[in-house]
mmCIF file of C-alpha atoms (C1' of nucleotides) in Angstrom:
data_model
loop_
_atom_site.group_PDB
_atom_site.id
_atom_site.type_symbol
_atom_site.label_atom_id
_atom_site.label_comp_id
_atom_site.label_asym_id
_atom_site.label_seq_id
_atom_site.Cartn_x
_atom_site.Cartn_y
_atom_site.Cartn_z
ATOM 1 C CA UNK J 1 -19.018 -21.924 -26.199
ATOM 2 C CA UNK J 2 -16.796 -22.548 -23.217
ATOM 3 C CA UNK J 3 -14.619 -19.802 -21.903
ATOM 4 C CA UNK J 4 -11.467 -19.287 -23.903
ATOM 5 C CA UNK J 5 -9.560 -19.632 -20.677
ATOM 6 C CA UNK J 6 -7.575 -22.547 -21.989
ATOM 7 C CA UNK J 7 -6.462 -20.574 -24.967
ATOM 8 C CA UNK J 8 -5.376 -17.714 -22.809
ATOM 9 C CA UNK J 9 -3.609 -20.052 -20.467
ATOM 10 C CA UNK J 10 -1.669 -21.677 -23.242
ATOM 11 C CA UNK J 11 -0.848 -18.373 -24.860
ATOM 12 C CA UNK J 12 0.620 -17.069 -21.629
ATOM 13 C CA UNK J 13 2.578 -20.241 -21.062
ATOM 14 C CA UNK J 14 3.905 -20.135 -24.596
ATOM 15 C CA UNK J 15 5.061 -16.597 -24.085
ATOM 16 C CA UNK J 16 6.733 -17.660 -20.882
ATOM 17 C CA UNK J 17 8.499 -20.483 -22.617
ATOM 18 C CA UNK J 18 9.473 -18.236 -25.488
ATOM 19 C CA UNK J 19 11.230 -15.954 -23.058
ATOM 20 C CA UNK J 20 13.279 -18.762 -21.667
ATOM 21 C CA UNK J 21 11.030 -19.385 -18.698
ATOM 22 C CA UNK J 22 9.949 -22.825 -17.615
ATOM 23 C CA UNK J 23 6.441 -24.083 -17.462
ATOM 24 C CA UNK J 24 5.883 -25.827 -14.184
ATOM 25 C CA UNK J 25 2.782 -27.222 -12.621
ATOM 26 C CA UNK J 26 2.887 -24.475 -10.001
ATOM 27 C CA UNK J 27 2.895 -21.768 -12.632
ATOM 28 C CA UNK J 28 0.190 -23.437 -14.587
ATOM 29 C CA UNK J 29 -1.902 -23.705 -11.448
ATOM 30 C CA UNK J 30 -1.422 -20.076 -10.470
ATOM 31 C CA UNK J 31 -2.317 -18.827 -13.898
ATOM 32 C CA UNK J 32 -5.268 -21.129 -14.008
ATOM 33 C CA UNK J 33 -6.452 -19.878 -10.633
ATOM 34 C CA UNK J 34 -6.191 -16.347 -11.953
ATOM 35 C CA UNK J 35 -8.307 -17.232 -14.961
ATOM 36 C CA UNK J 36 -10.948 -18.930 -12.862
ATOM 37 C CA UNK J 37 -11.049 -16.220 -10.249
ATOM 38 C CA UNK J 38 -13.849 -13.857 -11.128
ATOM 39 C CA UNK J 39 -13.407 -11.604 -8.157
ATOM 40 C CA UNK J 40 -10.423 -9.486 -7.382
ATOM 41 C CA UNK J 41 -7.778 -11.912 -6.304
ATOM 42 C CA UNK J 42 -5.107 -11.318 -3.722
ATOM 43 C CA UNK J 43 -1.993 -13.439 -3.761
ATOM 44 C CA UNK J 44 -3.244 -15.247 -0.730
ATOM 45 C CA UNK J 45 -6.647 -15.920 -2.268
ATOM 46 C CA UNK J 46 -4.958 -17.323 -5.341
ATOM 47 C CA UNK J 47 -2.746 -19.477 -3.175
ATOM 48 C CA UNK J 48 -5.835 -20.932 -1.583
ATOM 49 C CA UNK J 49 -7.321 -21.830 -4.936
ATOM 50 C CA UNK J 50 -4.034 -23.317 -6.024
ATOM 51 C CA UNK J 51 -3.801 -25.342 -2.838
ATOM 52 C CA UNK J 52 -7.011 -27.128 -3.712
ATOM 53 C CA UNK J 53 -5.207 -29.026 -6.420
ATOM 54 C CA UNK J 54 -1.580 -28.418 -5.487
ATOM 55 C CA UNK J 55 -1.335 -28.311 -1.708
ATOM 56 C CA UNK J 56 2.359 -27.724 -1.482
ATOM 57 C CA UNK J 57 2.724 -24.741 -3.752
ATOM 58 C CA UNK J 58 4.130 -22.168 -1.414
ATOM 59 C CA UNK J 59 2.761 -18.656 -1.113
ATOM 60 C CA UNK J 60 6.138 -17.289 -2.065
ATOM 61 C CA UNK J 61 5.935 -19.257 -5.278
ATOM 62 C CA UNK J 62 2.611 -17.654 -6.003
ATOM 63 C CA UNK J 63 4.203 -14.257 -5.553
ATOM 64 C CA UNK J 64 7.135 -15.228 -7.711
ATOM 65 C CA UNK J 65 4.868 -16.596 -10.391
ATOM 66 C CA UNK J 66 2.695 -13.514 -10.414
ATOM 67 C CA UNK J 67 5.805 -11.432 -10.638
ATOM 68 C CA UNK J 68 7.098 -13.495 -13.521
ATOM 69 C CA UNK J 69 3.887 -13.050 -15.463
ATOM 70 C CA UNK J 70 3.826 -9.414 -14.614
ATOM 71 C CA UNK J 71 7.232 -9.081 -16.258
ATOM 72 C CA UNK J 72 5.775 -10.734 -19.310
ATOM 73 C CA UNK J 73 2.944 -8.242 -19.348
ATOM 74 C CA UNK J 74 0.314 -10.915 -18.822
ATOM 75 C CA UNK J 75 -0.607 -9.936 -15.286
ATOM 76 C CA UNK J 76 -1.029 -6.626 -13.482
ATOM 77 C CA UNK J 77 -1.560 -5.838 -9.864
ATOM 78 C CA UNK J 78 -3.655 -3.093 -8.390
ATOM 79 C CA UNK J 79 -4.008 -1.628 -4.932
ATOM 80 C CA UNK J 80 -7.537 -1.440 -3.706
ATOM 81 C CA UNK J 81 -6.841 -0.331 -0.196
ATOM 82 C CA UNK J 82 -4.231 -0.187 2.488
ATOM 83 C CA UNK J 83 -3.747 -3.901 2.541
ATOM 84 C CA UNK J 84 -2.943 -6.477 -0.030
ATOM 85 C CA UNK J 85 -2.620 -5.992 -3.728
ATOM 86 C CA UNK J 86 -4.960 -7.748 -6.103
ATOM 87 C CA UNK J 87 -3.980 -9.332 -9.377
ATOM 88 C CA UNK J 88 -5.682 -9.744 -12.692
ATOM 89 C CA UNK J 89 -4.913 -10.411 -16.303
ATOM 90 C CA UNK J 90 -3.657 -7.460 -18.276
ATOM 91 C CA UNK J 91 -6.363 -7.820 -20.879
ATOM 92 C CA UNK J 92 -8.949 -7.262 -18.214
ATOM 93 C CA UNK J 93 -7.681 -3.862 -17.206
ATOM 94 C CA UNK J 94 -10.248 -1.523 -15.792
ATOM 95 C CA UNK J 95 -10.439 1.045 -13.083
ATOM 96 C CA UNK J 96 -11.509 0.292 -9.579
ATOM 97 C CA UNK J 97 -13.473 2.413 -7.197
ATOM 98 C CA UNK J 98 -13.606 1.174 -3.647
ATOM 99 C CA UNK J 99 -16.263 2.241 -1.196
ATOM 100 C CA UNK J 100 -14.534 3.342 1.956
ATOM 101 C CA UNK J 101 -17.563 2.477 3.961
ATOM 102 C CA UNK J 102 -18.638 -0.998 2.889
ATOM 103 C CA UNK J 103 -15.616 -2.065 0.884
ATOM 104 C CA UNK J 104 -17.596 -2.693 -2.296
ATOM 105 C CA UNK J 105 -15.494 -2.595 -5.409
ATOM 106 C CA UNK J 106 -16.934 -1.039 -8.517
ATOM 107 C CA UNK J 107 -15.285 -1.722 -11.839
ATOM 108 C CA UNK J 108 -15.135 1.224 -14.148
ATOM 109 C CA UNK J 109 -14.492 1.207 -17.880
ATOM 110 C CA UNK J 110 -11.301 2.915 -18.956
ATOM 111 C CA UNK J 111 -13.303 5.131 -21.263
ATOM 112 C CA UNK J 112 -14.448 7.195 -18.331
ATOM 113 C CA UNK J 113 -10.904 8.353 -17.901
ATOM 114 C CA UNK J 114 -10.264 9.388 -21.467
ATOM 115 C CA UNK J 115 -10.779 13.068 -20.908
ATOM 116 C CA UNK J 116 -8.665 13.149 -17.787
ATOM 117 C CA UNK J 117 -6.020 11.246 -19.655
ATOM 118 C CA UNK J 118 -5.928 13.853 -22.379
ATOM 119 C CA UNK J 119 -5.886 16.835 -20.119
ATOM 120 C CA UNK J 120 -3.095 15.398 -18.052
ATOM 121 C CA UNK J 121 -1.100 14.760 -21.148
ATOM 122 C CA UNK J 122 -1.765 18.158 -22.671
ATOM 123 C CA UNK J 123 -1.489 20.318 -19.597
ATOM 124 C CA UNK J 124 1.069 18.434 -17.566
ATOM 125 C CA UNK J 125 2.826 16.226 -20.061
ATOM 126 C CA UNK J 126 1.923 13.324 -17.855
ATOM 127 C CA UNK J 127 0.761 10.062 -19.309
ATOM 128 C CA UNK J 128 -1.298 8.094 -16.830
ATOM 129 C CA UNK J 129 -1.484 4.355 -16.421
ATOM 130 C CA UNK J 130 -4.275 5.235 -14.166
ATOM 131 C CA UNK J 131 -5.465 1.778 -13.274
ATOM 132 C CA UNK J 132 -2.689 1.079 -10.835
ATOM 133 C CA UNK J 133 -4.467 2.447 -7.822
ATOM 134 C CA UNK J 134 -8.118 2.398 -6.990
ATOM 135 C CA UNK J 135 -10.245 5.448 -6.439
ATOM 136 C CA UNK J 136 -11.731 5.795 -3.014
ATOM 137 C CA UNK J 137 -15.144 7.111 -2.175
ATOM 138 C CA UNK J 138 -18.697 6.123 -1.363
ATOM 139 C CA UNK J 139 -20.769 3.721 -3.362
ATOM 140 C CA UNK J 140 -24.387 4.361 -4.338
ATOM 141 C CA UNK J 141 -25.631 2.077 -1.625
ATOM 142 C CA UNK J 142 -23.745 3.827 1.144
ATOM 143 C CA UNK J 143 -24.563 7.273 -0.165
ATOM 144 C CA UNK J 144 -28.096 6.780 1.012
ATOM 145 C CA UNK J 145 -29.998 4.741 -1.544
ATOM 146 C CA UNK J 146 -31.381 7.615 -3.582
ATOM 147 C CA UNK J 147 -28.494 7.328 -5.989
ATOM 148 C CA UNK J 148 -29.193 7.525 -9.700
ATOM 149 C CA UNK J 149 -28.764 3.965 -10.921
ATOM 150 C CA UNK J 150 -27.976 2.775 -7.471
ATOM 151 C CA UNK J 151 -30.247 -0.212 -7.307
ATOM 152 C CA UNK J 152 -27.967 -2.833 -8.751
ATOM 153 C CA UNK J 153 -26.255 -5.113 -6.289
ATOM 154 C CA UNK J 154 -22.856 -3.575 -6.879
ATOM 155 C CA UNK J 155 -19.923 -5.965 -6.933
ATOM 156 C CA UNK J 156 -19.065 -6.891 -3.409
ATOM 157 C CA UNK J 157 -15.554 -7.211 -2.149
ATOM 158 C CA UNK J 158 -14.264 -10.551 -0.965
ATOM 159 C CA UNK J 159 -14.965 -9.567 2.553
ATOM 160 C CA UNK J 160 -11.271 -9.506 3.094
ATOM 161 C CA UNK J 161 -10.896 -6.038 1.749
ATOM 162 C CA UNK J 162 -13.571 -4.687 3.913
ATOM 163 C CA UNK J 163 -11.310 -3.591 6.664
ATOM 164 C CA UNK J 164 -8.652 -2.136 4.405
ATOM 165 C CA UNK J 165 -9.940 1.377 4.255
ATOM 166 C CA UNK J 166 -11.994 1.633 7.343
ATOM 167 C CA UNK J 167 -10.051 3.178 10.127
ATOM 168 C CA UNK J 168 -11.558 3.298 13.523
ATOM 169 C CA UNK J 169 -14.892 5.153 13.341
ATOM 170 C CA UNK J 170 -14.178 7.682 16.084
ATOM 171 C CA UNK J 171 -11.646 8.121 18.827
ATOM 172 C CA UNK J 172 -13.397 8.701 22.093
ATOM 173 C CA UNK J 173 -16.956 7.923 21.144
ATOM 174 C CA UNK J 174 -17.853 5.055 23.426
ATOM 175 C CA UNK J 175 -18.528 5.598 27.146
ATOM 176 C CA UNK C 1 2.917 38.600 5.735
ATOM 177 C CA UNK C 2 4.419 35.553 7.321
ATOM 178 C CA UNK C 3 2.872 32.182 6.744
ATOM 179 C CA UNK C 4 -0.262 31.617 8.727
ATOM 180 C CA UNK C 5 1.274 28.409 9.932
ATOM 181 C CA UNK C 6 1.032 29.471 13.545
ATOM 182 C CA UNK C 7 -2.635 30.184 13.181
ATOM 183 C CA UNK C 8 -3.257 26.837 11.602
ATOM 184 C CA UNK C 9 -1.230 25.112 14.251
ATOM 185 C CA UNK C 10 -3.192 26.720 17.038
ATOM 186 C CA UNK C 11 -6.503 26.087 15.344
ATOM 187 C CA UNK C 12 -5.728 22.403 15.060
ATOM 188 C CA UNK C 13 -4.564 22.215 18.659
ATOM 189 C CA UNK C 14 -7.687 24.004 19.816
ATOM 190 C CA UNK C 15 -9.816 21.530 17.958
ATOM 191 C CA UNK C 16 -7.877 18.718 19.547
ATOM 192 C CA UNK C 17 -8.393 20.145 22.993
ATOM 193 C CA UNK C 18 -12.049 20.776 22.286
ATOM 194 C CA UNK C 19 -12.481 17.093 21.532
ATOM 195 C CA UNK C 20 -10.989 16.088 24.831
ATOM 196 C CA UNK C 21 -7.515 15.451 23.473
ATOM 197 C CA UNK C 22 -4.392 16.669 25.168
ATOM 198 C CA UNK C 23 -1.896 19.023 23.712
ATOM 199 C CA UNK C 24 1.568 17.676 24.250
ATOM 200 C CA UNK C 25 4.915 18.842 23.011
ATOM 201 C CA UNK C 26 5.124 15.760 20.838
ATOM 202 C CA UNK C 27 1.855 16.540 19.132
ATOM 203 C CA UNK C 28 2.776 20.157 18.709
ATOM 204 C CA UNK C 29 6.062 19.121 17.187
ATOM 205 C CA UNK C 30 4.523 16.654 14.753
ATOM 206 C CA UNK C 31 1.948 19.134 13.576
ATOM 207 C CA UNK C 32 4.572 21.785 13.278
ATOM 208 C CA UNK C 33 6.762 19.476 11.232
ATOM 209 C CA UNK C 34 3.825 18.831 8.964
ATOM 210 C CA UNK C 35 3.282 22.544 8.476
ATOM 211 C CA UNK C 36 6.929 23.179 7.722
ATOM 212 C CA UNK C 37 7.307 20.219 5.421
ATOM 213 C CA UNK C 38 6.813 21.426 1.883
ATOM 214 C CA UNK C 39 7.415 18.078 0.266
ATOM 215 C CA UNK C 40 5.337 15.010 0.632
ATOM 216 C CA UNK C 41 6.063 13.771 4.106
ATOM 217 C CA UNK C 42 6.172 10.161 5.205
ATOM 218 C CA UNK C 43 5.741 9.358 8.867
ATOM 219 C CA UNK C 44 9.413 8.586 9.041
ATOM 220 C CA UNK C 45 10.396 11.848 7.384
ATOM 221 C CA UNK C 46 8.241 13.737 9.859
ATOM 222 C CA UNK C 47 9.804 11.833 12.714
ATOM 223 C CA UNK C 48 13.201 12.969 11.536
ATOM 224 C CA UNK C 49 12.125 16.601 11.516
ATOM 225 C CA UNK C 50 10.590 16.196 14.933
ATOM 226 C CA UNK C 51 13.749 14.586 16.252
ATOM 227 C CA UNK C 52 15.715 17.722 15.474
ATOM 228 C CA UNK C 53 14.015 19.487 18.353
ATOM 229 C CA UNK C 54 12.540 16.552 20.276
ATOM 230 C CA UNK C 55 14.940 13.635 19.970
ATOM 231 C CA UNK C 56 12.949 11.204 22.022
ATOM 232 C CA UNK C 57 9.610 11.413 20.317
ATOM 233 C CA UNK C 58 9.114 7.887 19.144
ATOM 234 C CA UNK C 59 8.078 6.971 15.616
ATOM 235 C CA UNK C 60 5.030 5.244 17.010
ATOM 236 C CA UNK C 61 4.009 8.503 18.619
ATOM 237 C CA UNK C 62 4.285 10.191 15.266
ATOM 238 C CA UNK C 63 1.950 7.584 13.826
ATOM 239 C CA UNK C 64 -0.447 7.953 16.717
ATOM 240 C CA UNK C 65 -0.403 11.708 16.451
ATOM 241 C CA UNK C 66 -1.023 11.661 12.739
ATOM 242 C CA UNK C 67 -3.852 9.263 13.337
ATOM 243 C CA UNK C 68 -5.332 11.503 16.002
ATOM 244 C CA UNK C 69 -5.309 14.496 13.695
ATOM 245 C CA UNK C 70 -6.684 12.412 10.906
ATOM 246 C CA UNK C 71 -9.673 11.598 13.125
ATOM 247 C CA UNK C 72 -10.121 15.301 13.637
ATOM 248 C CA UNK C 73 -10.098 15.869 9.915
ATOM 249 C CA UNK C 74 -6.991 18.005 10.041
ATOM 250 C CA UNK C 75 -4.663 15.564 8.348
ATOM 251 C CA UNK C 76 -5.015 13.128 5.455
ATOM 252 C CA UNK C 77 -2.733 10.477 4.171
ATOM 253 C CA UNK C 78 -2.151 9.436 0.604
ATOM 254 C CA UNK C 79 -0.425 6.519 -1.035
ATOM 255 C CA UNK C 80 2.061 7.453 -3.682
ATOM 256 C CA UNK C 81 3.444 4.040 -4.348
ATOM 257 C CA UNK C 82 3.885 0.609 -2.955
ATOM 258 C CA UNK C 83 5.677 1.821 0.073
ATOM 259 C CA UNK C 84 4.961 4.289 2.769
ATOM 260 C CA UNK C 85 2.032 6.636 2.988
ATOM 261 C CA UNK C 86 2.538 10.373 2.921
ATOM 262 C CA UNK C 87 0.684 12.868 5.059
ATOM 263 C CA UNK C 88 -0.509 16.381 4.529
ATOM 264 C CA UNK C 89 -2.972 18.848 5.872
ATOM 265 C CA UNK C 90 -6.529 18.400 4.739
ATOM 266 C CA UNK C 91 -6.733 21.925 3.436
ATOM 267 C CA UNK C 92 -3.944 21.186 1.017
ATOM 268 C CA UNK C 93 -5.714 18.372 -0.757
ATOM 269 C CA UNK C 94 -4.714 17.805 -4.316
ATOM 270 C CA UNK C 95 -4.149 14.866 -6.579
ATOM 271 C CA UNK C 96 -0.844 13.198 -7.073
ATOM 272 C CA UNK C 97 0.595 11.638 -10.154
ATOM 273 C CA UNK C 98 3.742 9.636 -9.685
ATOM 274 C CA UNK C 99 6.138 8.859 -12.479
ATOM 275 C CA UNK C 100 6.817 5.158 -12.431
ATOM 276 C CA UNK C 101 10.159 5.690 -14.017
ATOM 277 C CA UNK C 102 11.833 8.480 -12.083
ATOM 278 C CA UNK C 103 9.567 8.753 -9.077
ATOM 279 C CA UNK C 104 8.746 12.404 -9.655
ATOM 280 C CA UNK C 105 5.536 13.507 -8.012
ATOM 281 C CA UNK C 106 3.300 15.946 -9.848
ATOM 282 C CA UNK C 107 0.610 17.743 -7.928
ATOM 283 C CA UNK C 108 -2.622 18.132 -9.795
ATOM 284 C CA UNK C 109 -5.459 20.519 -9.022
ATOM 285 C CA UNK C 110 -8.694 18.873 -8.024
ATOM 286 C CA UNK C 111 -10.458 20.742 -10.800
ATOM 287 C CA UNK C 112 -8.997 18.368 -13.348
ATOM 288 C CA UNK C 113 -11.113 15.644 -11.858
ATOM 289 C CA UNK C 114 -14.392 17.490 -11.851
ATOM 290 C CA UNK C 115 -15.773 15.856 -14.949
ATOM 291 C CA UNK C 116 -14.751 12.390 -13.887
ATOM 292 C CA UNK C 117 -16.289 13.098 -10.526
ATOM 293 C CA UNK C 118 -19.592 13.977 -12.133
ATOM 294 C CA UNK C 119 -19.722 11.075 -14.479
ATOM 295 C CA UNK C 120 -18.945 8.636 -11.715
ATOM 296 C CA UNK C 121 -21.678 10.097 -9.631
ATOM 297 C CA UNK C 122 -24.218 10.195 -12.437
ATOM 298 C CA UNK C 123 -23.467 6.890 -14.105
ATOM 299 C CA UNK C 124 -22.368 4.798 -11.175
ATOM 300 C CA UNK C 125 -23.719 6.583 -8.154
ATOM 301 C CA UNK C 126 -20.206 6.630 -6.839
ATOM 302 C CA UNK C 127 -18.828 9.656 -5.100
ATOM 303 C CA UNK C 128 -15.041 9.758 -5.269
ATOM 304 C CA UNK C 129 -12.637 11.085 -2.716
ATOM 305 C CA UNK C 130 -10.206 10.590 -5.443
ATOM 306 C CA UNK C 131 -7.133 11.995 -3.792
ATOM 307 C CA UNK C 132 -6.494 8.974 -1.634
ATOM 308 C CA UNK C 133 -4.328 7.176 -4.100
ATOM 309 C CA UNK C 134 -1.927 8.592 -6.598
ATOM 310 C CA UNK C 135 -2.147 8.087 -10.301
ATOM 311 C CA UNK C 136 0.727 6.246 -11.875
ATOM 312 C CA UNK C 137 2.285 6.967 -15.219
ATOM 313 C CA UNK C 138 5.152 8.724 -16.959
ATOM 314 C CA UNK C 139 6.133 12.311 -16.391
ATOM 315 C CA UNK C 140 6.937 14.707 -19.205
ATOM 316 C CA UNK C 141 10.636 14.335 -18.631
ATOM 317 C CA UNK C 142 10.604 10.581 -18.889
ATOM 318 C CA UNK C 143 8.274 10.545 -21.850
ATOM 319 C CA UNK C 144 11.131 11.776 -23.978
ATOM 320 C CA UNK C 145 11.570 15.493 -23.535
ATOM 321 C CA UNK C 146 9.386 16.600 -26.410
ATOM 322 C CA UNK C 147 6.415 16.839 -24.098
ATOM 323 C CA UNK C 148 4.174 19.865 -24.324
ATOM 324 C CA UNK C 149 5.123 21.931 -21.285
ATOM 325 C CA UNK C 150 7.778 19.474 -20.332
ATOM 326 C CA UNK C 151 10.603 21.884 -19.646
ATOM 327 C CA UNK C 152 9.843 22.799 -16.063
ATOM 328 C CA UNK C 153 11.798 21.015 -13.375
ATOM 329 C CA UNK C 154 8.818 19.008 -12.208
ATOM 330 C CA UNK C 155 8.554 18.431 -8.506
ATOM 331 C CA UNK C 156 11.031 15.786 -7.491
ATOM 332 C CA UNK C 157 10.291 13.073 -5.038
ATOM 333 C CA UNK C 158 12.198 12.840 -1.814
ATOM 334 C CA UNK C 159 14.425 10.252 -3.318
ATOM 335 C CA UNK C 160 12.891 7.778 -0.979
ATOM 336 C CA UNK C 161 9.918 7.121 -3.173
ATOM 337 C CA UNK C 162 12.009 6.433 -6.156
ATOM 338 C CA UNK C 163 12.142 2.717 -5.682
ATOM 339 C CA UNK C 164 8.518 2.320 -4.740
ATOM 340 C CA UNK C 165 7.107 1.670 -8.154
ATOM 341 C CA UNK C 166 10.094 0.392 -10.023
ATOM 342 C CA UNK C 167 10.082 -3.341 -10.083
ATOM 343 C CA UNK C 168 13.062 -5.105 -11.454
ATOM 344 C CA UNK C 169 13.578 -4.145 -15.110
ATOM 345 C CA UNK C 170 13.764 -7.695 -16.462
ATOM 346 C CA UNK C 171 13.859 -11.162 -15.050
ATOM 347 C CA UNK C 172 16.699 -13.100 -16.537
ATOM 348 C CA UNK C 173 18.865 -10.289 -17.846
ATOM 349 C CA UNK C 174 22.085 -10.810 -15.920
ATOM 350 C CA UNK C 175 24.409 -13.763 -16.416
ATOM 351 C "C1'" DC L 1 22.906 -32.357 -17.757
ATOM 352 C "C1'" DT L 2 22.054 -27.539 -16.150
ATOM 353 C "C1'" DG L 3 20.108 -23.396 -15.112
ATOM 354 C "C1'" DG L 4 15.821 -21.941 -13.908
ATOM 355 C "C1'" DC L 5 12.175 -23.128 -10.276
ATOM 356 C "C1'" DT L 6 10.557 -24.359 -5.674
ATOM 357 C "C1'" DG L 7 9.894 -24.934 -0.647
ATOM 358 C "C1'" DC L 8 11.161 -23.302 3.526
ATOM 359 C "C1'" DA L 9 12.659 -20.171 6.821
ATOM 360 C "C1'" DA L 10 14.210 -16.018 7.873
ATOM 361 C "C1'" DA L 11 14.541 -10.986 6.587
ATOM 362 C "C1'" DT L 12 12.145 -6.576 5.253
ATOM 363 C "C1'" DT L 13 9.100 -2.716 5.465
ATOM 364 C "C1'" DA L 14 5.425 -0.009 7.227
ATOM 365 C "C1'" DT L 15 2.531 0.253 10.716
ATOM 366 C "C1'" DT L 16 0.115 -1.139 15.033
ATOM 367 C "C1'" DT L 17 -0.431 -2.381 19.839
ATOM 368 C "C1'" DG L 18 0.154 -3.850 25.009
ATOM 369 C "C1'" DC L 19 1.824 -2.055 28.997
ATOM 370 C "C1'" DA L 20 3.842 0.557 32.734
ATOM 371 C "C1'" DT L 21 5.067 5.279 33.365
ATOM 372 C "C1'" DA L 22 4.773 10.200 32.665
ATOM 373 C "C1'" DA L 23 2.308 14.367 31.650
ATOM 374 C "C1'" DT L 24 -1.936 17.213 30.879
ATOM 375 C "C1'" DC L 25 -6.156 19.111 32.243
ATOM 376 C "C1'" DG Z 1 -5.689 13.144 40.722
ATOM 377 C "C1'" DA Z 2 -7.793 10.986 36.883
ATOM 378 C "C1'" DT Z 3 -7.106 10.182 32.238
ATOM 379 C "C1'" DT Z 4 -4.876 10.448 28.231
ATOM 380 C "C1'" DA Z 5 -0.225 10.126 25.872
ATOM 381 C "C1'" DT Z 6 4.193 8.325 25.458
ATOM 382 C "C1'" DG Z 7 8.276 5.206 24.994
ATOM 383 C "C1'" DC Z 8 9.625 0.865 24.250
ATOM 384 C "C1'" DA Z 9 9.501 -3.572 22.603
ATOM 385 C "C1'" DA Z 10 7.205 -6.897 20.568
ATOM 386 C "C1'" DA Z 11 3.353 -8.132 17.185
ATOM 387 C "C1'" DT Z 12 1.256 -7.767 12.530
ATOM 388 C "C1'" DA Z 13 0.749 -7.963 7.626
ATOM 389 C "C1'" DA Z 14 2.278 -8.311 3.059
ATOM 390 C "C1'" DT Z 15 5.819 -9.300 0.495
ATOM 391 C "C1'" DT Z 16 10.756 -10.521 -0.538
ATOM 392 C "C1'" DT Z 17 14.959 -13.200 -0.504
ATOM 393 C "C1'" DG Z 18 18.943 -16.688 0.417
ATOM 394 C "C1'" DC Z 19 19.811 -21.231 -0.112
ATOM 395 C "C1'" DA Z 20 19.962 -26.230 -1.195
ATOM 396 C "C1'" DG Z 21 17.586 -29.462 -3.784
ATOM 397 C "C1'" DC Z 22 14.290 -30.503 -7.760
ATOM 398 C "C1'" DC Z 23 12.740 -30.502 -12.493
ATOM 399 C "C1'" DA Z 24 11.794 -28.934 -17.211
ATOM 400 C "C1'" DG Z 25 13.991 -28.464 -21.506
#
DNA sequence: CTGGCTGCAAATTATTTGCATAATC
DNA sequence: GATTATGCAAATAATTTGCAGCCAG
């Protein structure tokens, strides 16, 4: 079977229309770019994809479109680092752990957070939507290679995120 | 006993000096402001405190100073929302949960995250420094009042963070 | 038609940086 | 007296917004 991307696209557009919004080629293109995009997509990255077929869709329109779909609950954005936000479809929610050394992004199933979720709710009355921000740390690879299951080629960041978390290594190190 | 703030201040300054840095009144003032500041302090908030006694310490100096101490491991910064970062001393590390409705910030002991920490390490080889980003959700108060321990006056945000997470309620609501 | 989109440019916000001068070690 | 810090202003970076025209419904 082909991906059900088309179905999801149409469903989102229908919802948009149902709420009084208008389906434009720009919006269709942005949503489509989001569906295609396997990696974590920043607004700018999406704009680039969109530009391939629709060169004059402005970046601000991409932001506005993402915002519109976010209002509809179709899209969510997450902060992986100090820089840009990344966007994905709401039905693909998961946690993110970003390696502060190499920038690799690891996707984590929500299930891992179940216990934390409960304890926060019970002990603090706080209900987390925990996916909004990424966790920061060191990935298996950067920890030294002897990590437990650390031989998979962990998801790599776009290469754009790489600098987000890395501050300058040391202050007065070089001669 | 009085707070050991003075001791901590001197210790940090000593470390700075030991690393070839210079102890200036600006740096002393910033660090001091950080020690005084009970609440979560943004660079701008710290600058304001500093300005009380040193009116011409520039905001950029505050940033540079915070950065310098961060290199020394004395200071850490955390992101509570979409906006500014907040700074605190490394020895006061804890997690933050921010209510996306009222902006309240709840401090959480690191212990809560122990299990998650282990599972991430075991299953994904990922070692979290999880405090870098806040968790987002709803505080007891905003959940409806019937929350478990939800009768304490949860820590309130500065009032500056309040807008950080709240996007516009709806798109086409107003005439 | 008509109000919701869009492109564009300009505004914001948070933070960083180049440079000449001032202060510390 | 040699560096390191500072103030200032100007540069970034990511995102937002005002406005006049365009387009879907």
